[in-house]
JSON list of C-alpha atoms in Angstrom, two decimals:
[
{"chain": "K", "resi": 924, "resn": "UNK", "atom": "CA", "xyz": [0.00, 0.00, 0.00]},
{"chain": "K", "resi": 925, "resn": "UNK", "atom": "CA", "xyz": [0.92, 3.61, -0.64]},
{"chain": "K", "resi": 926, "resn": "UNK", "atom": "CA", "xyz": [0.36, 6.66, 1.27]},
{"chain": "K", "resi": 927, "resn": "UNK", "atom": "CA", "xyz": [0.15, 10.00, -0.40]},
{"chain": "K", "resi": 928, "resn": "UNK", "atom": "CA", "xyz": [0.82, 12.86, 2.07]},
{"chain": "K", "resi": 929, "resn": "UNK", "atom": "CA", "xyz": [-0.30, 16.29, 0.78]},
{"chain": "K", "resi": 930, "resn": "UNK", "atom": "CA", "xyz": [-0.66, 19.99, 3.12]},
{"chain": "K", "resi": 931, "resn": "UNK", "atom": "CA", "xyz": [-2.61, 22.55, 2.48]},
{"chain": "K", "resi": 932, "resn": "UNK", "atom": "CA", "xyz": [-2.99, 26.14, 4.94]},
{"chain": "K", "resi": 933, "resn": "UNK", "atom": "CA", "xyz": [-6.03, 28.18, 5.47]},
{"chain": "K", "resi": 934, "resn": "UNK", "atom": "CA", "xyz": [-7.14, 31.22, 7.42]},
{"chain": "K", "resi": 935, "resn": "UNK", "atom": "CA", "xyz": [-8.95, 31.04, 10.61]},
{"chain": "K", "resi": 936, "resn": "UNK", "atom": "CA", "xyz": [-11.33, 33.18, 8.26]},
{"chain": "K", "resi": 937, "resn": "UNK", "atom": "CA", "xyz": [-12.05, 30.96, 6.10]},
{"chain": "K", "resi": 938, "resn": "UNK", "atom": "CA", "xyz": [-11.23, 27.49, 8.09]},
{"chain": "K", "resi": 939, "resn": "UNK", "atom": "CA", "xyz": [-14.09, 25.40, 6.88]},
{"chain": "K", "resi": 940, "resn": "UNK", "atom": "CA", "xyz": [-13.94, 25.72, 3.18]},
{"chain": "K", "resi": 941, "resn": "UNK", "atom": "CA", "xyz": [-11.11, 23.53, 2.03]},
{"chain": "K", "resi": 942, "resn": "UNK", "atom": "CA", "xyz": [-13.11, 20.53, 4.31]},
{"chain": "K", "resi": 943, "resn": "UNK", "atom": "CA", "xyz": [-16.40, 21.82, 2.51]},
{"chain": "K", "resi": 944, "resn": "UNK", "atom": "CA", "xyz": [-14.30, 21.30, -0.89]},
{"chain": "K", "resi": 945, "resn": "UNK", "atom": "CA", "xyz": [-12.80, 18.09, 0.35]},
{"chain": "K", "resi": 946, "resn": "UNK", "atom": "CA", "xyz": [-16.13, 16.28, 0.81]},
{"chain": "K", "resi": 947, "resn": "UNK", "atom": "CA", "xyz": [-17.91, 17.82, -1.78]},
{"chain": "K", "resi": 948, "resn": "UNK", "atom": "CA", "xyz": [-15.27, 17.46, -4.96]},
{"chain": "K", "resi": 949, "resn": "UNK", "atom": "CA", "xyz": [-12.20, 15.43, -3.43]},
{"chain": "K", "resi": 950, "resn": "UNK", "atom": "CA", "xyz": [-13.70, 12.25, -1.87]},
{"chain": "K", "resi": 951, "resn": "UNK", "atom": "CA", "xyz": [-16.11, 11.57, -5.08]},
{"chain": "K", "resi": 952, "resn": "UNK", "atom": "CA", "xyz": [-13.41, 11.96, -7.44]},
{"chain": "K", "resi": 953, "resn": "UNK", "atom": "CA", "xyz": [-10.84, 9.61, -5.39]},
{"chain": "K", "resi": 954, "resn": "UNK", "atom": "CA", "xyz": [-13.88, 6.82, -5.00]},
{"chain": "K", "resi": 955, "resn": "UNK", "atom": "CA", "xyz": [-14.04, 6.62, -8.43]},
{"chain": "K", "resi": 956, "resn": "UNK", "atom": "CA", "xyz": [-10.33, 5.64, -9.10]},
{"chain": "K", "resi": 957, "resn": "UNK", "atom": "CA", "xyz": [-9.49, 2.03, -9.42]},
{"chain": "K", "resi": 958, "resn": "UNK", "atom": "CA", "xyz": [-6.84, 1.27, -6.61]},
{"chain": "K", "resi": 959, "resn": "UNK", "atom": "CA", "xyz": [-7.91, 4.22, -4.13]},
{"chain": "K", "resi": 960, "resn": "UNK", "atom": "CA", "xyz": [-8.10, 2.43, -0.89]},
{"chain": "K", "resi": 961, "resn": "UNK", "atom": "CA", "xyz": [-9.35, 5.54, 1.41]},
{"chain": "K", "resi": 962, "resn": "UNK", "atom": "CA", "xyz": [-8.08, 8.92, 2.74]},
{"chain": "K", "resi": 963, "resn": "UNK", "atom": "CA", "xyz": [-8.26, 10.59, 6.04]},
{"chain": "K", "resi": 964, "resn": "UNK", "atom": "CA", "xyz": [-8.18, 14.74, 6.35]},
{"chain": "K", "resi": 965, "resn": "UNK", "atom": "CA", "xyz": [-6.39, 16.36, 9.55]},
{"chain": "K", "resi": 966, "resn": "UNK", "atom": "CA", "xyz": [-6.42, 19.54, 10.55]},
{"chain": "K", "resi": 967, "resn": "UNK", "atom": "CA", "xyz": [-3.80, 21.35, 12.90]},
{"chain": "K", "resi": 968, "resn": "UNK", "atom": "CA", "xyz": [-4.25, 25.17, 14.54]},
{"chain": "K", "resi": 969, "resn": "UNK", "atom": "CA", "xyz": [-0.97, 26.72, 13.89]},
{"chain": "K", "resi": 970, "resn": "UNK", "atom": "CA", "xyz": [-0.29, 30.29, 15.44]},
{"chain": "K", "resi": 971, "resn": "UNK", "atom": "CA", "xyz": [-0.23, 31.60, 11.43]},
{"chain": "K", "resi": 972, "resn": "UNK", "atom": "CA", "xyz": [-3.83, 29.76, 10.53]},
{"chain": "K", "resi": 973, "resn": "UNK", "atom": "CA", "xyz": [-5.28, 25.82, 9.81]},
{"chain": "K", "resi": 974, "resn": "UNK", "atom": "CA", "xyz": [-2.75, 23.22, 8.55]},
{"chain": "K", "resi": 975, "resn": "UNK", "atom": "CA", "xyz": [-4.67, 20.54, 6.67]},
{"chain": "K", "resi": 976, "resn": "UNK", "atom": "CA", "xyz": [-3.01, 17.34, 5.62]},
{"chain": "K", "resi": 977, "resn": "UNK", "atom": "CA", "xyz": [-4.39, 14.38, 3.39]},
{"chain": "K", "resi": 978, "resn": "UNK", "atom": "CA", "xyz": [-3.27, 10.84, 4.50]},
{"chain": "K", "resi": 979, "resn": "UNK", "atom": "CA", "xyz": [-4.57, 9.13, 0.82]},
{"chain": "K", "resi": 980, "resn": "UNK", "atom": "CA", "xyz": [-4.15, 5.25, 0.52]},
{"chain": "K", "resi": 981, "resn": "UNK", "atom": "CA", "xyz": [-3.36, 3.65, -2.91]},
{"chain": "K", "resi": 982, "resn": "UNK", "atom": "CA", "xyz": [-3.21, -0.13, -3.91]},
{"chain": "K", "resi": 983, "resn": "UNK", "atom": "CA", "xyz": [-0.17, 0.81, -6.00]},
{"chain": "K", "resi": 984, "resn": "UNK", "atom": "CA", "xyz": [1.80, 3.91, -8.19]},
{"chain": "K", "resi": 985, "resn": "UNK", "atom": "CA", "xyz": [-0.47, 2.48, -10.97]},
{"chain": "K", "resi": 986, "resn": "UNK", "atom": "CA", "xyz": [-3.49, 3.56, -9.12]},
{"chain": "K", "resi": 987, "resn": "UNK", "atom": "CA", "xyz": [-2.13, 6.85, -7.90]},
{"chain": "K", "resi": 988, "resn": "UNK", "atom": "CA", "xyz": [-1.42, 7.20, -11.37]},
{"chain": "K", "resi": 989, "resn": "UNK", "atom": "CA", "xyz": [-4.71, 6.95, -12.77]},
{"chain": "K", "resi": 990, "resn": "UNK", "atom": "CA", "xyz": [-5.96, 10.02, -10.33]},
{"chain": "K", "resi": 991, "resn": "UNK", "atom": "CA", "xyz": [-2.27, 12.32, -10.38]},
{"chain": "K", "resi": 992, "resn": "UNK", "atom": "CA", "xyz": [-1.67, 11.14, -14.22]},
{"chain": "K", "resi": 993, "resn": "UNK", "atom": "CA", "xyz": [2.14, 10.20, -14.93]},
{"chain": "K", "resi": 994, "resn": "UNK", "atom": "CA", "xyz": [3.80, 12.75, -12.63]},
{"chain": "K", "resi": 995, "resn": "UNK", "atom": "CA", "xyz": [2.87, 11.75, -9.18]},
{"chain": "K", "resi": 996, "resn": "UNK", "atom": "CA", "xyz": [4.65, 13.76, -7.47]},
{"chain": "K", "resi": 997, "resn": "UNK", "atom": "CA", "xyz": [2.89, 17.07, -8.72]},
{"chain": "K", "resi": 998, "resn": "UNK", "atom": "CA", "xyz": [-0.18, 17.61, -6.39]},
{"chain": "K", "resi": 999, "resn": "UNK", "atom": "CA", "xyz": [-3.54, 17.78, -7.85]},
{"chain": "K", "resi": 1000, "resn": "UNK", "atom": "CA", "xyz": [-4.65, 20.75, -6.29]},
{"chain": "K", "resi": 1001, "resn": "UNK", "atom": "CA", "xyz": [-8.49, 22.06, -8.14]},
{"chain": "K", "resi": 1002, "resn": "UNK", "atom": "CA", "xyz": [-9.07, 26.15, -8.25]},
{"chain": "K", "resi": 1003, "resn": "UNK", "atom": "CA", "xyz": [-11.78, 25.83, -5.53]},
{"chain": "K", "resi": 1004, "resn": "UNK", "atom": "CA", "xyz": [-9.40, 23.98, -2.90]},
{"chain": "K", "resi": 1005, "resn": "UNK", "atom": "CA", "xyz": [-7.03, 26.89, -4.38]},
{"chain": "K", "resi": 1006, "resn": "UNK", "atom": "CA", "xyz": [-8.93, 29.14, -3.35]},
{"chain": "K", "resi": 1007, "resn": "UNK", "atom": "CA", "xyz": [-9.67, 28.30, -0.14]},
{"chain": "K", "resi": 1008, "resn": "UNK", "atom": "CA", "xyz": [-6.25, 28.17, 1.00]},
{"chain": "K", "resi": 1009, "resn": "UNK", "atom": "CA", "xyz": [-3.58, 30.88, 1.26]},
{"chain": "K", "resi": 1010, "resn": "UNK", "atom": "CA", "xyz": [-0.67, 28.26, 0.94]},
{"chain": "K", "resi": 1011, "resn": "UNK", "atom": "CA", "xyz": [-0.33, 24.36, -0.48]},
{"chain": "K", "resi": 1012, "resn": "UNK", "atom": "CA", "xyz": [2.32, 21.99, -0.88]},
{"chain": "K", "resi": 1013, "resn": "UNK", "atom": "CA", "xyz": [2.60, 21.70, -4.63]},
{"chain": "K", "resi": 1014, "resn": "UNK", "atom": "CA", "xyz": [4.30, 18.35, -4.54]},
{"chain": "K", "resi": 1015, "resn": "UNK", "atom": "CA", "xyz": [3.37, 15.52, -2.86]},
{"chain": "K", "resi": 1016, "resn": "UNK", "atom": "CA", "xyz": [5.21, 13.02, -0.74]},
{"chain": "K", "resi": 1017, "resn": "UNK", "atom": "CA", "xyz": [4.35, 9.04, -1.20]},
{"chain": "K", "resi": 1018, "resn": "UNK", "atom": "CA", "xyz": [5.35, 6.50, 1.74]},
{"chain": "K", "resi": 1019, "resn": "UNK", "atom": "CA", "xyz": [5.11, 2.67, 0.91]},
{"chain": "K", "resi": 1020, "resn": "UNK", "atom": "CA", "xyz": [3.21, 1.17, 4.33]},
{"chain": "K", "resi": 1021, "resn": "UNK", "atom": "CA", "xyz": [5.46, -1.69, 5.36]},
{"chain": "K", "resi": 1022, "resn": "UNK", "atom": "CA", "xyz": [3.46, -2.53, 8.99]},
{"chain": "K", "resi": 1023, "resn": "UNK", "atom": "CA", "xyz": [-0.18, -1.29, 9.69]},
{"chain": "K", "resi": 1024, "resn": "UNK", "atom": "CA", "xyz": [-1.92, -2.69, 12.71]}
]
């Protein structure tokens, strides 16, 4: 399994829109890919704003592939999570899971 660790900040302003976006757009679209095995959204208060990261799981590259296309590491990142946020990670980390209990 693969983890795909993305962050994303927000405002205190305007701290429940990129959730709002990440229901409404993000988890349909990842259901629908072949190989996308679930994602979890976690939000920190920082002393500048919200730090969000997304924890997504992947069967394999291949499947990540068939959401991120054939660069991977670029994050997908849609103009209404875009603007919801005043800063995101536009790269993405992957982690292969080698224990899970």
């Amino acid at each position: 399994m693969i983890v795909r660790a993305w962050r994303g900040k927000a405002s205190v302003a305007k701290a429940d829109a990129y959730p709002a976006h990440f229901r409404r757009n993000v988890l349909p679209e990842l259901k629908s890919v072949p190989g996308f095995l679930g994602a979890s959204l976690l939000k920190q208060a920082t002393g500048a704003g919200i730090e969000y990261l997304v924890l997504s799981r992947w069967a394999s590259m291949e499947a990540i592939k068939g959401f991120a296309g054939s660069d991977v590491a670029k994050a997908v990142v849609e103009p209404e999570a875009i603007a919801a946020l005043v800063d995101y990670d536009r790269m993405v980390q992957h982690y292969e899971v080698i224990e899970e209990v």
